[in-house]
Each structure stands twice: as structure tokens, then as C-alpha cells.
Amino acid sequence: MNFFRELLTPKRVIVFVLLVLFLVFFSRKLGAVLLPFIIAISFAVILEPLIGFLERGLRLPRAVAVLATLVAVGGLTWYGVVLLIGQLVGQLIDLASLLPVYRETIAEMTEDLLGHLQALNESLPTIVSVNIQTSVQDFLVTLEDSTKDLINRVLGMFSGLPSFLLVSIITLVATYFFSRDKELILDTFMQFVPTTSRDKALEFRRKLSVDLFGYIKGRFLMLIISTVITAVGLVLIGTRYWVILAIVIGIIDQIPVIGPGIIFTPWVAMSVIAGDINRAVYLTILYFVIFAARNFAEPKIMGDSVGLHPLIMLLAMYGGAVFFGVVGLVLGPVLAIVIRATTAAGLLKLPPYADK
């Protein structure tokens, strides 16, 4: 077809192959290097409305407005993070010590369930029951080992406190300069653009600013909403590890297509099997509250500013994770937004589709 013949030009194929090779060999290191600056740009975008208010409303110099915002917001954030980490570490240590108990409890529940099934259906072969029990035991052992390994990794992160402080300082300083010198950075970028492409570059800058700001602000607010609703609900239910679960569910809720149902569905099922109908009902209600809050708030917060299909965002997150690790979950969608802004501004032209 003409579409693919025009799309796959030799130049584009060579550039694509070189880009893939670069990502394969250097993506992990590149992700680690870019991480503090990606976070800094995100913070600068999120804080821009408050900085703009201080600059225009209170007539403060931009440098003072940026510094005041970073001190105020940074102080509150640091205080909240310290409290959250204290709860998180305590619950992780408690969970690690009780994992064998939980494994035995689930194994006993499985054995009781199989006993009931055999009572209802005497024709169920014994070997089937034994195989199910063995499979469940193997799965629980693997799950316990994986959970312990994950907990040890999370707790081990705190042993790298000097590296964390270094990344935090770099991020803070980079945020200050990105915010203070925003116009200078953008003007410097424009100087490298040929005169004939200035209009397209300006459109790219406008489109990227709107889409990127909309995405980062929207995802940040949706993460807070999902996490807070989950945390409050789990505390009211009396869940032991509410901090861990609220953070995990809040993060999963931001992944397109998947959502928190991947956690709530088996949790409700296990509660029913265990005979804890009240907990199953409470968890179901909490899930629908989170679902309803997301469907109500997301269109108002996100709007159509990004304009990327959820499957495209999911692909971007997965591809980013493959090439850049955990950082890629953030970097992938950002790159997708950049590519969309590039095509919307006409800097990257795709040939019109014609099926001939």
C-alpha cells in the first residue's frame, strides 16, 4: 500500500533502528540519569499555577515566588512523607513477620473448601483434590517468597538514604531552575529551530504545554483522590495494612484498562470463602465508591487535554517499563504526549492513509 511505502522510507527506518538499539543498550542508565529531571519538570508543571498566582497576584519577583512555593509545599510534603514512611515501614515489617501465618490460614481455607466440594460431589476424584491442594501450596509458597523479597527490597531502599538524599537535592534544585527560568529555557530551545519551522515549533510548544500539564496535573490529582478514598475506606473497615494497600490501589487505579478491580475481586472472593460476608460487602461498596469517584472526577480533571486512547497510554506505560524500568511508567506516557504534540504541530508528518 502507498501508505506504508511512504511511511517506511529508508531514512525513517534507519533512524528507528538506531533509536531501538540505543534504547536496548542504554535505556536503564538513561532512565536513572533522567529520573530527577523528569520529576523536577513534573513538579515545575504542577506548581506553576501557584507560582503564577504569587507572581501576578502578590507582585513577587518570579525567583522569590518559586522559592517561597518550594519551601512551603516542600516542607508540607516532606512532613507528610515522613509520617507516611513511618506507617509504611511498620506495616511492612509486621506483614513480613505474619506471612507464614497467612499462608497456613489460606491453605486451611482451601482444604476446607475442597472438603465441602467433595461432600457435595462424591464423584470428585481424590487425586484432583490432592493436586489442587498441592498447586495452592506451591502458589502460596511462591507468593510468600515473592512478597518477602519485595518487602526486603522496599526496606533495603532506606539503606540507600544518601543516594535518595542526593536525588532529592538534585530534583529540588532542578525544579527551582526549571520554574524560575521557564521562559529562558523555552526561548533557548526556540533558537535552535530553523526560521522556516518557527510557527510549527511554537504550535508544538503550545500543544505540549497544554497536554503535558493536563496529563501530569490530572494524574497527580487522580492518584491523590484514589489513594485518600481507599485509605479512608480501609481504615473504616478496620484493615490492618491500610497504608500499603491504599498506595498500591491508588497507583494501580492510574493504569489504563486494569484498575483496582485486580485487587478487590480476589479479595472479595477470599472474604466470601472465609465466611466474612460483612467484609466482602464493605470491600465491594468501597470498590464501587472508588469506581464512581474516578468516573465522576476524571472527565472533569483530565478533560480532553491529552486526547490519547487508553490503550495507547497502556502501551506507552508498558513499553516505557520494558525499556526504562519503573521510571518508564512515567516516561512512556510523556514520550507518547511529545510524539502526539509533534504530529499535531506538523513537525512530524505522516502520509495520508489510502488503502489501494
CSV table of C-alpha atoms in Angstrom, one decimal:
chain,number,residue,atom,x,y,z
A,1,MET,CA,0.0,0.0,0.0
A,2,ASN,CA,1.1,3.5,-0.7
A,3,PHE,CA,0.6,4.5,3.0
A,4,PHE,CA,3.3,2.0,4.2
A,5,ARG,CA,5.6,2.7,1.2
A,6,GLU,CA,5.5,6.4,2.1
A,7,LEU,CA,5.8,5.8,5.8
A,8,LEU,CA,8.7,3.4,5.8
A,9,THR,CA,11.2,5.5,3.9
A,10,PRO,CA,14.9,4.4,4.3
A,11,LYS,CA,15.7,7.4,6.4
A,12,ARG,CA,12.9,6.7,8.9
A,13,VAL,CA,13.8,3.0,9.1
A,14,ILE,CA,17.5,3.8,9.8
A,15,VAL,CA,16.5,6.3,12.5
A,16,PHE,CA,14.1,3.9,14.0
A,17,VAL,CA,16.6,1.1,14.1
A,18,LEU,CA,19.3,3.3,15.7
A,19,LEU,CA,16.8,4.5,18.3
A,20,VAL,CA,15.8,1.0,19.2
A,21,LEU,CA,19.5,-0.1,19.5
A,22,PHE,CA,20.2,2.9,21.7
A,23,LEU,CA,17.2,2.1,24.0
A,24,VAL,CA,18.2,-1.5,24.2
A,25,PHE,CA,21.8,-0.8,25.3
A,26,PHE,CA,21.4,2.4,27.3
A,27,SER,CA,17.8,2.7,28.4
A,28,ARG,CA,18.3,1.6,32.0
A,29,LYS,CA,21.2,4.0,32.7
A,30,LEU,CA,19.4,6.8,30.7
A,31,GLY,CA,16.3,6.3,32.9
A,32,ALA,CA,18.3,6.6,36.1
A,33,VAL,CA,20.1,9.7,34.9
A,34,LEU,CA,16.9,11.4,33.7
A,35,LEU,CA,14.8,10.5,36.7
A,36,PRO,CA,15.4,13.5,38.9
A,37,PHE,CA,15.0,15.9,36.0
A,38,ILE,CA,11.7,14.2,34.9
A,39,ILE,CA,10.4,14.6,38.5
A,40,ALA,CA,11.7,18.2,38.5
A,41,ILE,CA,9.8,19.0,35.3
A,42,SER,CA,6.7,17.4,36.7
A,43,PHE,CA,6.9,19.4,39.9
A,44,ALA,CA,7.5,22.6,38.0
A,45,VAL,CA,4.4,21.9,35.9
A,46,ILE,CA,2.3,21.1,39.0
A,47,LEU,CA,3.5,24.2,40.9
A,48,GLU,CA,3.2,26.6,38.1
A,49,PRO,CA,-0.4,27.8,38.9
A,50,LEU,CA,0.6,28.7,42.5
A,51,ILE,CA,3.9,30.3,41.3
A,52,GLY,CA,1.9,32.3,38.7
A,53,PHE,CA,-0.6,33.5,41.4
A,54,LEU,CA,2.2,34.7,43.7
A,55,GLU,CA,4.0,36.4,40.8
A,56,ARG,CA,1.0,38.2,39.3
A,57,GLY,CA,-1.4,38.4,42.3
A,58,LEU,CA,1.1,39.4,45.0
A,59,ARG,CA,3.6,41.1,42.6
A,60,LEU,CA,6.5,39.0,43.9
A,61,PRO,CA,9.6,38.5,41.7
A,62,ARG,CA,9.5,35.1,40.0
A,63,ALA,CA,12.6,33.9,41.8
A,64,VAL,CA,11.0,34.7,45.2
A,65,ALA,CA,7.7,33.2,44.2
A,66,VAL,CA,9.4,30.0,43.1
A,67,LEU,CA,11.5,29.8,46.3
A,68,ALA,CA,8.5,30.5,48.6
A,69,THR,CA,6.4,27.9,46.8
A,70,LEU,CA,9.1,25.3,47.0
A,71,VAL,CA,9.8,26.0,50.7
A,72,ALA,CA,6.1,25.9,51.7
A,73,VAL,CA,5.0,22.9,49.5
A,74,GLY,CA,8.3,21.1,50.0
A,75,GLY,CA,8.0,21.4,53.8
A,76,LEU,CA,4.5,20.1,53.9
A,77,THR,CA,5.3,17.3,51.5
A,78,TRP,CA,8.4,16.3,53.5
A,79,TYR,CA,6.4,16.2,56.7
A,80,GLY,CA,3.7,14.1,55.1
A,81,VAL,CA,6.2,11.7,53.6
A,82,VAL,CA,8.0,11.2,56.9
A,83,LEU,CA,4.7,10.3,58.6
A,84,LEU,CA,3.7,8.0,55.7
A,85,ILE,CA,7.1,6.3,55.6
A,86,GLY,CA,6.9,5.6,59.3
A,87,GLN,CA,3.5,3.9,58.9
A,88,LEU,CA,4.7,2.1,55.7
A,89,VAL,CA,7.8,0.6,57.3
A,90,GLY,CA,6.0,-0.5,60.4
A,91,GLN,CA,3.3,-2.3,58.4
A,92,LEU,CA,5.8,-3.9,56.0
A,93,ILE,CA,7.8,-5.3,59.0
A,94,ASP,CA,4.6,-6.6,60.6
A,95,LEU,CA,3.4,-8.1,57.3
A,96,ALA,CA,6.8,-9.9,56.8
A,97,SER,CA,6.6,-11.5,60.2
A,98,LEU,CA,3.0,-12.7,59.7
A,99,LEU,CA,3.3,-14.1,56.1
A,100,PRO,CA,3.8,-17.7,57.2
A,101,VAL,CA,0.6,-17.5,59.4
A,102,TYR,CA,-1.4,-16.1,56.4
A,103,ARG,CA,-0.1,-18.9,54.2
A,104,GLU,CA,-1.2,-21.6,56.6
A,105,THR,CA,-4.6,-19.9,57.0
A,106,ILE,CA,-5.2,-19.8,53.3
A,107,ALA,CA,-4.1,-23.4,52.9
A,108,GLU,CA,-6.5,-24.5,55.6
A,109,MET,CA,-9.3,-22.5,53.9
A,110,THR,CA,-8.5,-24.2,50.6
A,111,GLU,CA,-8.6,-27.6,52.3
A,112,ASP,CA,-12.0,-26.9,54.0
A,113,LEU,CA,-13.4,-25.7,50.6
A,114,LEU,CA,-12.3,-28.9,48.9
A,115,GLY,CA,-13.8,-30.9,51.7
A,116,HIS,CA,-17.2,-29.2,51.1
A,117,LEU,CA,-16.9,-29.8,47.4
A,118,GLN,CA,-16.2,-33.5,47.9
A,119,ALA,CA,-19.2,-33.7,50.3
A,120,LEU,CA,-21.4,-32.1,47.6
A,121,ASN,CA,-19.9,-34.2,44.8
A,122,GLU,CA,-18.7,-37.6,45.9
A,123,SER,CA,-17.5,-38.4,42.4
A,124,LEU,CA,-14.7,-35.8,42.7
A,125,PRO,CA,-11.5,-37.9,42.4
A,126,THR,CA,-9.2,-37.8,45.4
A,127,ILE,CA,-6.2,-37.2,43.1
A,128,VAL,CA,-7.9,-34.0,41.8
A,129,SER,CA,-8.3,-32.7,45.4
A,130,VAL,CA,-4.7,-33.6,46.2
A,131,ASN,CA,-3.4,-31.8,43.0
A,132,ILE,CA,-5.4,-28.7,43.8
A,133,GLN,CA,-4.1,-28.6,47.4
A,134,THR,CA,-0.5,-29.1,46.1
A,135,SER,CA,-0.9,-26.4,43.5
A,136,VAL,CA,-2.3,-24.0,46.1
A,137,GLN,CA,0.5,-24.8,48.5
A,138,ASP,CA,3.1,-24.2,45.8
A,139,PHE,CA,1.5,-21.0,44.7
A,140,LEU,CA,1.3,-19.7,48.3
A,141,VAL,CA,5.0,-20.6,48.9
A,142,THR,CA,6.0,-18.7,45.8
A,143,LEU,CA,3.7,-15.8,46.7
A,144,GLU,CA,5.2,-15.7,50.2
A,145,ASP,CA,8.8,-15.7,48.9
A,146,SER,CA,8.0,-13.0,46.3
A,147,THR,CA,6.3,-10.9,48.9
A,148,LYS,CA,9.2,-11.2,51.3
A,149,ASP,CA,11.6,-10.4,48.6
A,150,LEU,CA,9.5,-7.3,47.7
A,151,ILE,CA,9.4,-6.2,51.3
A,152,ASN,CA,13.1,-6.7,51.7
A,153,ARG,CA,13.7,-4.6,48.6
A,154,VAL,CA,11.5,-1.8,49.8
A,155,LEU,CA,13.1,-1.8,53.2
A,156,GLY,CA,16.5,-2.0,51.6
A,157,MET,CA,15.8,1.2,49.8
A,158,PHE,CA,16.0,3.0,53.1
A,159,SER,CA,19.6,1.8,53.5
A,160,GLY,CA,20.4,3.8,50.4
A,161,LEU,CA,19.4,7.0,52.1
A,162,PRO,CA,22.5,9.0,50.9
A,163,SER,CA,21.6,8.3,47.3
A,164,PHE,CA,17.9,9.2,48.0
A,165,LEU,CA,19.0,12.5,49.5
A,166,LEU,CA,21.3,13.2,46.6
A,167,VAL,CA,18.5,12.6,44.1
A,168,SER,CA,16.1,14.7,46.3
A,169,ILE,CA,18.6,17.6,46.3
A,170,ILE,CA,19.2,17.4,42.5
A,171,THR,CA,15.4,17.3,42.0
A,172,LEU,CA,14.8,20.3,44.2
A,173,VAL,CA,17.5,22.4,42.6
A,174,ALA,CA,16.4,21.4,39.1
A,175,THR,CA,12.8,22.2,40.0
A,176,TYR,CA,13.8,25.7,41.1
A,177,PHE,CA,15.7,26.4,37.9
A,178,PHE,CA,13.0,24.9,35.6
A,179,SER,CA,10.4,27.1,37.3
A,180,ARG,CA,12.5,30.3,37.6
A,181,ASP,CA,13.9,30.2,34.1
A,182,LYS,CA,11.0,28.7,32.3
A,183,GLU,CA,10.8,31.4,29.6
A,184,LEU,CA,14.6,31.5,29.2
A,185,ILE,CA,14.7,27.7,28.7
A,186,LEU,CA,11.9,27.8,26.1
A,187,ASP,CA,13.5,30.8,24.3
A,188,THR,CA,16.8,29.0,24.2
A,189,PHE,CA,15.1,25.9,22.7
A,190,MET,CA,13.5,28.1,20.0
A,191,GLN,CA,16.9,29.5,18.9
A,192,PHE,CA,17.9,26.0,17.6
A,193,VAL,CA,14.7,25.9,15.5
A,194,PRO,CA,15.1,27.0,11.8
A,195,THR,CA,13.2,30.2,11.0
A,196,THR,CA,11.0,28.3,8.5
A,197,SER,CA,9.8,26.0,11.2
A,198,ARG,CA,9.3,28.6,14.0
A,199,ASP,CA,5.5,28.6,13.6
A,200,LYS,CA,5.3,24.9,13.9
A,201,ALA,CA,7.7,24.9,16.8
A,202,LEU,CA,5.5,27.5,18.6
A,203,GLU,CA,2.5,25.3,18.0
A,204,PHE,CA,4.4,22.3,19.3
A,205,ARG,CA,5.4,24.3,22.4
A,206,ARG,CA,1.7,25.3,23.0
A,207,LYS,CA,0.3,21.9,22.4
A,208,LEU,CA,2.9,20.2,24.5
A,209,SER,CA,2.4,22.6,27.4
A,210,VAL,CA,-1.3,22.1,27.4
A,211,ASP,CA,-1.2,18.3,27.0
A,212,LEU,CA,1.7,17.7,29.4
A,213,PHE,CA,0.3,20.0,32.1
A,214,GLY,CA,-3.1,18.4,31.7
A,215,TYR,CA,-1.7,14.9,32.0
A,216,ILE,CA,0.7,15.5,34.9
A,217,LYS,CA,-1.8,17.6,36.9
A,218,GLY,CA,-4.6,15.2,36.2
A,219,ARG,CA,-2.7,12.0,37.1
A,220,PHE,CA,-1.4,13.6,40.3
A,221,LEU,CA,-4.9,14.7,41.4
A,222,MET,CA,-6.4,11.3,40.5
A,223,LEU,CA,-3.7,9.5,42.4
A,224,ILE,CA,-4.4,11.6,45.5
A,225,ILE,CA,-8.2,11.1,45.2
A,226,SER,CA,-7.9,7.3,44.7
A,227,THR,CA,-5.4,6.9,47.5
A,228,VAL,CA,-7.3,9.0,50.0
A,229,ILE,CA,-10.6,7.4,49.3
A,230,THR,CA,-9.1,3.9,49.6
A,231,ALA,CA,-7.2,4.8,52.8
A,232,VAL,CA,-10.3,6.2,54.5
A,233,GLY,CA,-12.4,3.2,53.4
A,234,LEU,CA,-9.8,0.7,54.6
A,235,VAL,CA,-9.5,2.4,57.9
A,236,LEU,CA,-13.2,2.4,58.4
A,237,ILE,CA,-13.3,-1.3,57.6
A,238,GLY,CA,-10.5,-1.9,60.0
A,239,THR,CA,-8.0,-3.3,57.5
A,240,ARG,CA,-4.6,-3.9,59.1
A,241,TYR,CA,-2.3,-2.8,56.3
A,242,TRP,CA,-4.3,0.2,55.1
A,243,VAL,CA,-1.3,2.3,54.1
A,244,ILE,CA,0.3,-0.3,51.9
A,245,LEU,CA,-2.9,-1.3,50.2
A,246,ALA,CA,-4.1,2.4,49.7
A,247,ILE,CA,-0.8,3.3,48.0
A,248,VAL,CA,-0.8,0.1,45.8
A,249,ILE,CA,-4.5,0.5,44.9
A,250,GLY,CA,-4.1,4.3,44.2
A,251,ILE,CA,-1.2,3.5,41.8
A,252,ILE,CA,-3.0,0.6,40.1
A,253,ASP,CA,-6.0,2.8,39.6
A,254,GLN,CA,-3.9,5.1,37.3
A,255,ILE,CA,-3.1,2.2,35.0
A,256,PRO,CA,-5.5,2.3,32.0
A,257,VAL,CA,-7.8,-0.7,31.4
A,258,ILE,CA,-6.6,-2.6,34.5
A,259,GLY,CA,-7.8,-0.6,37.6
A,260,PRO,CA,-8.2,-1.6,41.2
A,261,GLY,CA,-10.5,-4.5,40.4
A,262,ILE,CA,-7.5,-6.7,40.0
A,263,ILE,CA,-7.0,-6.5,43.8
A,264,PHE,CA,-10.6,-6.1,45.0
A,265,THR,CA,-12.0,-9.1,43.0
A,266,PRO,CA,-9.9,-11.8,44.6
A,267,TRP,CA,-10.0,-10.0,48.0
A,268,VAL,CA,-13.8,-10.1,48.0
A,269,ALA,CA,-13.8,-13.7,46.8
A,270,MET,CA,-11.4,-14.8,49.6
A,271,SER,CA,-13.6,-13.0,52.1
A,272,VAL,CA,-16.7,-14.9,50.9
A,273,ILE,CA,-14.8,-18.2,51.1
A,274,ALA,CA,-13.6,-17.4,54.6
A,275,GLY,CA,-17.2,-16.6,55.6
A,276,ASP,CA,-16.6,-13.0,56.3
A,277,ILE,CA,-19.6,-11.7,54.3
A,278,ASN,CA,-19.6,-8.3,56.0
A,279,ARG,CA,-16.0,-7.6,54.9
A,280,ALA,CA,-16.9,-8.8,51.4
A,281,VAL,CA,-19.8,-6.4,51.3
A,282,TYR,CA,-17.7,-3.5,52.6
A,283,LEU,CA,-15.0,-4.1,50.1
A,284,THR,CA,-17.5,-4.3,47.3
A,285,ILE,CA,-19.0,-0.9,48.4
A,286,LEU,CA,-15.5,0.6,48.6
A,287,TYR,CA,-14.6,-0.6,45.1
A,288,PHE,CA,-17.8,0.9,43.7
A,289,VAL,CA,-17.1,4.2,45.6
A,290,ILE,CA,-13.6,4.3,44.0
A,291,PHE,CA,-15.0,3.4,40.6
A,292,ALA,CA,-17.8,6.1,40.8
A,293,ALA,CA,-15.4,8.8,42.1
A,294,ARG,CA,-13.0,8.1,39.3
A,295,ASN,CA,-15.7,8.2,36.6
A,296,PHE,CA,-17.1,11.4,38.1
A,297,ALA,CA,-13.8,13.2,38.7
A,298,GLU,CA,-11.6,12.0,35.8
A,299,PRO,CA,-13.5,13.7,33.0
A,300,LYS,CA,-13.6,17.0,34.9
A,301,ILE,CA,-9.9,16.8,35.9
A,302,MET,CA,-8.4,15.3,32.8
A,303,GLY,CA,-10.9,16.6,30.2
A,304,ASP,CA,-9.7,16.1,26.6
A,305,SER,CA,-6.4,17.8,27.2
A,306,VAL,CA,-4.3,14.7,26.4
A,307,GLY,CA,-6.5,13.1,23.8
A,308,LEU,CA,-4.8,9.7,23.7
A,309,HIS,CA,-6.7,6.5,23.8
A,310,PRO,CA,-6.4,4.4,27.0
A,311,LEU,CA,-4.8,1.5,25.0
A,312,ILE,CA,-2.2,3.9,23.6
A,313,MET,CA,-1.4,5.1,27.2
A,314,LEU,CA,-1.3,1.4,28.4
A,315,LEU,CA,1.1,0.6,25.5
A,316,ALA,CA,3.3,3.6,26.3
A,317,MET,CA,3.4,2.6,30.0
A,318,TYR,CA,4.3,-1.0,29.2
A,319,GLY,CA,6.9,0.0,26.6
A,320,GLY,CA,8.4,2.5,29.0
A,321,ALA,CA,8.6,-0.1,31.7
A,322,VAL,CA,10.3,-2.5,29.4
A,323,PHE,CA,13.0,0.0,28.2
A,324,PHE,CA,13.4,2.2,31.3
A,325,GLY,CA,12.2,0.1,34.2
A,326,VAL,CA,9.9,1.7,36.8
A,327,VAL,CA,10.8,5.2,35.6
A,328,GLY,CA,9.3,4.2,32.2
A,329,LEU,CA,5.8,4.0,33.7
A,330,VAL,CA,6.0,7.8,33.8
A,331,LEU,CA,8.4,8.4,30.9
A,332,GLY,CA,6.5,6.3,28.5
A,333,PRO,CA,3.3,8.4,28.5
A,334,VAL,CA,5.3,11.6,28.5
A,335,LEU,CA,7.1,10.4,25.3
A,336,ALA,CA,3.7,9.5,23.8
A,337,ILE,CA,2.4,13.0,24.5
A,338,VAL,CA,5.5,14.5,23.0
A,339,ILE,CA,5.1,12.5,19.8
A,340,ARG,CA,1.4,13.5,19.6
A,341,ALA,CA,2.3,17.1,20.0
A,342,THR,CA,5.0,16.8,17.3
A,343,THR,CA,2.5,15.3,14.8
A,344,ALA,CA,-0.2,17.8,15.8
A,345,ALA,CA,2.2,20.7,15.2
A,346,GLY,CA,3.2,19.3,11.8
A,347,LEU,CA,6.8,18.7,12.8
A,348,LEU,CA,6.4,15.0,12.1
A,349,LYS,CA,4.2,14.4,9.1
A,350,LEU,CA,2.6,11.0,8.4
A,351,PRO,CA,1.4,10.3,4.9
A,352,PRO,CA,-2.4,10.1,4.5
A,353,TYR,CA,-3.9,6.7,4.7
A,354,ALA,CA,-5.1,5.3,1.4
A,355,ASP,CA,-6.0,1.6,1.0
A,356,LYS,CA,-5.2,0.9,-2.6
